[in-house]
XYZ file of C-alpha atoms in Angstrom:
318
model
C -37.404 -4.513 -29.616
C -36.863 -1.466 -31.801
C -39.935 0.292 -30.379
C -38.700 -0.332 -26.813
C -35.294 1.168 -27.684
C -36.969 4.229 -29.251
C -39.223 4.638 -26.235
C -36.210 4.416 -23.911
C -34.351 7.017 -25.979
C -37.350 9.360 -25.825
C -37.516 8.862 -22.042
C -33.790 9.657 -21.745
C -34.240 12.842 -23.804
C -37.307 13.825 -21.759
C -35.442 13.326 -18.450
C -32.441 15.284 -19.733
C -34.700 18.136 -20.864
C -36.487 18.166 -17.494
C -33.129 18.472 -15.742
C -32.056 21.316 -18.070
C -35.350 23.171 -17.510
C -34.949 22.835 -13.732
C -31.406 24.248 -13.874
C -32.443 27.118 -16.145
C -35.395 27.999 -13.889
C -33.061 27.962 -10.864
C -30.901 30.559 -12.618
C -33.443 32.694 -14.414
C -36.720 32.269 -12.517
C -39.818 30.444 -13.796
C -41.346 33.579 -15.322
C -38.259 34.104 -17.513
C -38.038 30.588 -19.008
C -40.359 29.582 -21.862
C -40.533 26.252 -23.679
C -41.467 25.845 -27.369
C -41.472 29.625 -27.851
C -42.509 30.733 -31.364
C -39.559 32.632 -32.810
C -41.857 34.469 -35.212
C -42.720 36.604 -32.166
C -39.088 37.637 -31.707
C -37.824 38.487 -35.206
C -38.553 41.557 -37.321
C -39.222 39.133 -40.223
C -42.108 37.658 -38.168
C -40.979 34.210 -39.314
C -39.698 31.171 -37.398
C -40.752 27.976 -35.651
C -40.410 27.223 -31.930
C -37.206 27.372 -29.889
C -36.897 24.545 -27.363
C -36.102 27.021 -24.569
C -36.313 30.826 -24.533
C -34.711 32.823 -21.706
C -34.561 36.504 -20.778
C -31.733 37.009 -18.261
C -31.406 40.342 -16.478
C -27.718 40.517 -15.579
C -24.286 39.271 -16.619
C -24.157 36.669 -13.860
C -27.352 34.991 -15.110
C -26.020 34.998 -18.682
C -22.774 33.400 -17.526
C -24.607 30.654 -15.586
C -27.003 29.917 -18.477
C -24.101 29.489 -20.917
C -22.320 27.239 -18.396
C -25.399 24.962 -18.155
C -25.674 24.819 -21.958
C -22.026 23.815 -22.253
C -22.251 21.297 -19.413
C -25.291 19.620 -21.004
C -23.969 20.047 -24.567
C -27.031 22.048 -25.585
C -26.672 24.574 -28.436
C -27.428 28.194 -27.527
C -27.987 31.407 -29.454
C -27.761 35.010 -28.258
C -30.650 37.112 -29.596
C -31.249 40.857 -29.548
C -34.503 42.017 -31.114
C -34.082 39.670 -34.080
C -33.656 42.382 -36.702
C -31.139 40.621 -38.952
C -32.291 37.042 -38.534
C -34.184 34.320 -40.387
C -35.255 31.421 -38.165
C -36.055 28.042 -39.702
C -39.682 26.914 -39.969
C -38.610 23.976 -37.785
C -37.453 26.399 -35.101
C -34.309 25.966 -33.043
C -33.265 22.886 -31.091
C -31.522 24.583 -28.221
C -31.610 27.583 -25.900
C -32.293 31.104 -27.171
C -30.984 33.749 -24.747
C -32.557 37.132 -25.445
C -30.697 40.257 -24.390
C -33.192 42.997 -25.102
C -35.294 45.374 -22.988
C -34.561 43.243 -19.925
C -30.855 44.036 -20.441
C -31.030 47.492 -21.963
C -29.975 50.166 -19.477
C -28.588 53.418 -20.900
C -26.572 55.922 -18.847
C -25.049 59.227 -20.016
C -21.856 60.511 -18.375
C -20.427 63.725 -19.831
C -19.820 62.980 -23.531
C -19.982 59.200 -23.104
C -22.920 56.828 -23.167
C -22.739 53.570 -21.214
C -25.285 51.035 -22.480
C -26.057 47.353 -21.993
C -26.126 44.987 -24.966
C -29.929 44.888 -25.155
C -30.359 48.657 -25.502
C -31.971 49.628 -28.803
C -29.878 51.860 -31.053
C -32.901 54.153 -31.387
C -32.961 54.523 -27.586
C -29.254 55.332 -27.446
C -29.660 57.883 -30.258
C -32.547 59.517 -28.360
C -30.440 59.656 -25.164
C -27.596 61.229 -27.137
C -29.953 63.830 -28.606
C -31.394 64.724 -25.189
C -27.840 65.157 -23.851
C -26.866 67.290 -26.892
C -24.288 64.722 -28.006
C -23.554 64.368 -31.713
C -22.054 61.480 -33.691
C -24.722 58.817 -33.223
C -27.417 60.249 -35.499
C -26.646 57.637 -38.199
C -27.808 54.799 -35.920
C -31.150 56.270 -34.856
C -33.140 54.323 -37.436
C -31.252 51.017 -37.386
C -33.746 48.539 -35.883
C -31.292 46.608 -33.741
C -29.717 46.340 -30.315
C -26.282 47.563 -29.301
C -24.914 44.027 -28.910
C -25.733 42.993 -32.463
C -24.580 46.359 -33.822
C -21.173 45.988 -32.157
C -20.683 42.393 -33.342
C -21.553 43.292 -36.944
C -20.160 46.852 -36.957
C -23.572 48.142 -38.042
C -23.636 51.282 -40.110
C -25.845 53.603 -42.153
C -25.665 56.938 -43.943
C -21.882 57.221 -43.744
C -21.523 56.274 -40.071
C -20.426 52.991 -38.461
C -20.215 51.682 -34.914
C -16.407 51.658 -35.135
C -16.508 55.464 -35.447
C -18.030 55.950 -31.996
C -17.087 52.956 -29.829
C -14.631 53.539 -26.992
C -14.716 50.124 -25.314
C -16.787 46.960 -25.145
C -17.199 44.504 -22.262
C -17.691 40.905 -23.378
C -18.217 37.421 -21.998
C -15.689 34.961 -23.446
C -16.548 31.372 -24.454
C -14.602 30.239 -21.352
C -16.825 32.336 -19.072
C -14.407 35.194 -18.406
C -15.248 38.881 -18.669
C -13.007 41.089 -20.833
C -13.067 44.796 -21.588
C -11.718 45.521 -25.060
C -10.634 48.953 -26.254
C -11.816 50.219 -29.640
C -8.492 49.505 -31.365
C -8.624 45.864 -30.221
C -11.972 45.209 -31.916
C -10.650 45.022 -35.522
C -13.969 46.216 -36.891
C -14.534 45.905 -40.637
C -17.507 45.676 -42.986
C -20.094 43.701 -40.984
C -17.469 42.017 -38.842
C -15.318 42.377 -35.710
C -13.027 40.382 -33.429
C -16.102 39.824 -31.240
C -17.810 37.911 -34.049
C -14.670 35.932 -34.926
C -13.896 34.970 -31.297
C -17.481 34.087 -30.344
C -17.650 36.684 -27.555
C -20.987 37.824 -26.114
C -21.362 41.600 -25.786
C -22.453 42.646 -22.291
C -22.115 46.423 -22.524
C -20.283 49.177 -24.363
C -19.127 52.748 -23.964
C -19.864 55.132 -26.837
C -17.799 58.295 -27.121
C -19.509 61.318 -28.703
C -19.009 65.078 -28.949
C -21.000 67.990 -27.606
C -23.295 69.425 -30.238
C -26.338 71.595 -30.824
C -29.511 69.774 -29.811
C -31.661 71.296 -32.546
C -29.106 70.398 -35.228
C -28.945 66.830 -33.884
C -32.758 66.597 -33.863
C -32.939 67.997 -37.398
C -30.336 65.520 -38.719
C -32.161 62.588 -37.099
C -35.449 63.711 -38.654
C -33.747 64.074 -42.039
C -32.325 60.545 -41.869
C -35.680 59.149 -40.666
C -37.355 60.776 -43.663
C -34.795 59.282 -46.058
C -35.292 55.864 -44.507
C -39.095 56.080 -44.709
C -39.050 57.223 -48.335
C -36.609 54.566 -49.545
C -37.214 51.472 -47.391
C -40.266 49.176 -47.103
C -40.813 49.862 -43.395
C -44.499 48.907 -43.491
C -43.627 45.220 -44.086
C -41.746 42.763 -41.854
C -38.189 42.199 -43.094
C -34.672 41.576 -41.819
C -33.274 44.783 -43.282
C -30.757 44.528 -46.130
C -30.879 40.913 -47.274
C -27.500 40.793 -49.004
C -24.103 42.306 -48.247
C -22.826 45.058 -50.508
C -20.614 43.424 -53.174
C -17.370 45.299 -53.779
C -17.929 47.941 -56.443
C -21.699 47.370 -56.630
C -24.976 47.859 -54.766
C -26.958 44.683 -54.139
C -30.324 46.422 -54.564
C -29.381 47.874 -57.965
C -28.060 44.525 -59.235
C -31.323 42.863 -58.192
C -33.411 45.628 -59.782
C -31.366 45.545 -63.013
C -31.903 41.777 -63.126
C -35.642 42.443 -63.496
C -36.457 41.080 -60.040
C -38.351 44.027 -58.523
C -41.481 42.514 -56.940
C -40.310 38.916 -57.601
C -42.254 36.635 -55.266
C -42.019 33.119 -53.816
C -45.000 32.278 -51.615
C -45.323 35.101 -49.096
C -41.756 36.373 -49.611
C -41.148 39.201 -52.065
C -38.313 41.366 -53.370
C -39.546 44.770 -52.225
C -40.857 46.992 -55.012
C -39.739 50.003 -52.982
C -36.133 48.856 -52.420
C -34.846 45.725 -54.163
C -32.197 45.198 -51.481
C -34.950 44.093 -49.087
C -36.863 40.819 -49.028
C -40.190 41.389 -47.279
C -42.804 39.185 -45.652
C -46.071 40.091 -47.364
C -48.045 38.422 -44.595
C -47.619 34.662 -44.502
C -44.060 33.999 -45.682
C -42.219 30.933 -44.443
C -38.469 30.648 -43.978
C -38.532 28.228 -46.936
C -40.138 30.930 -49.114
C -37.395 33.377 -48.156
C -34.471 30.994 -48.730
C -35.906 29.855 -52.090
C -36.334 33.476 -53.176
C -32.803 34.357 -52.026
C -31.347 31.417 -53.981
C -33.262 32.477 -57.107
C -32.000 36.055 -56.752
C -28.389 34.905 -56.247
C -28.565 32.619 -59.302
C -30.132 35.217 -61.619
C -27.764 38.036 -60.555
C -24.794 35.700 -61.085
C -26.092 34.727 -64.564
C -26.678 38.340 -65.612
C -23.750 40.155 -63.991
C -21.288 37.520 -62.775
C -21.539 38.907 -59.233
C -21.989 36.602 -56.233
C -24.378 38.012 -53.633
C -23.582 36.988 -50.035
C -26.405 36.968 -47.476
C -26.252 39.671 -44.832
C -29.148 38.115 -42.944
C -28.156 35.415 -40.428
C -29.787 31.978 -40.356
C -30.810 30.087 -37.235
C -31.945 26.485 -37.111
C -32.076 23.730 -39.711
C -32.475 24.776 -43.348
């Protein structure tokens, strides 16, 4: 009967999942494997349903083995930093989320170079640079992301970009090999790189800086922090800039000039402080955010003929 077939299918899925869990625990340890983990706990938007499996590996070998299991079992996987540029579906994610964050975030200074793992926070790297009197990384001190994500997307702020300071990046390829790419091989552009295009996973990077005056570095970082605090809605959960900068325009100004400052759908709102940000006023769902984004895109297109492209990444079923 139909109900027997459905029951058998559910049993097959359950057995397959049990086998996957066992393999993942063998690699990562029981304490580092969670099931049905709420993704709202792992994104700066504070939004998102449960991921089937959530892992926190501590070295490159574990990452490699986890990806191999996912490929062998045909299970989707997603590499997560601290979730600062991400909107996760209310339904969550059917697959494995591999978080490279504090568990994979060592920072080491050697002369004028900083060696850091993918999970190191940019703020932590900037602080290490300051303490070592190294200048050139001040721009990144307030970007709320990890090194891995920043390298993939060529993160930038206040006139600086990752491509300005990267010397080399070590990545895991989709085939399971480890490559070290020099800066000129990365083809870094506005919010993109060869790493993104090729589907590589960043393991670590070397940042090349210059000797500077520690007090000047500290002063510049404080100045940028002040600018960020005065202009951005840091007291609300968000995913940073919601839309990419359209050529010849600023997304925030287009949205403001469209009369959308404070525009709200459910718990999601166009920030009154900076219209380039969509904020979670407390109980926003992913559906609220995507509806609001669609409304903003439509109205800006009607008023100015400019197509806004999302900068925020989407994970799960929308």
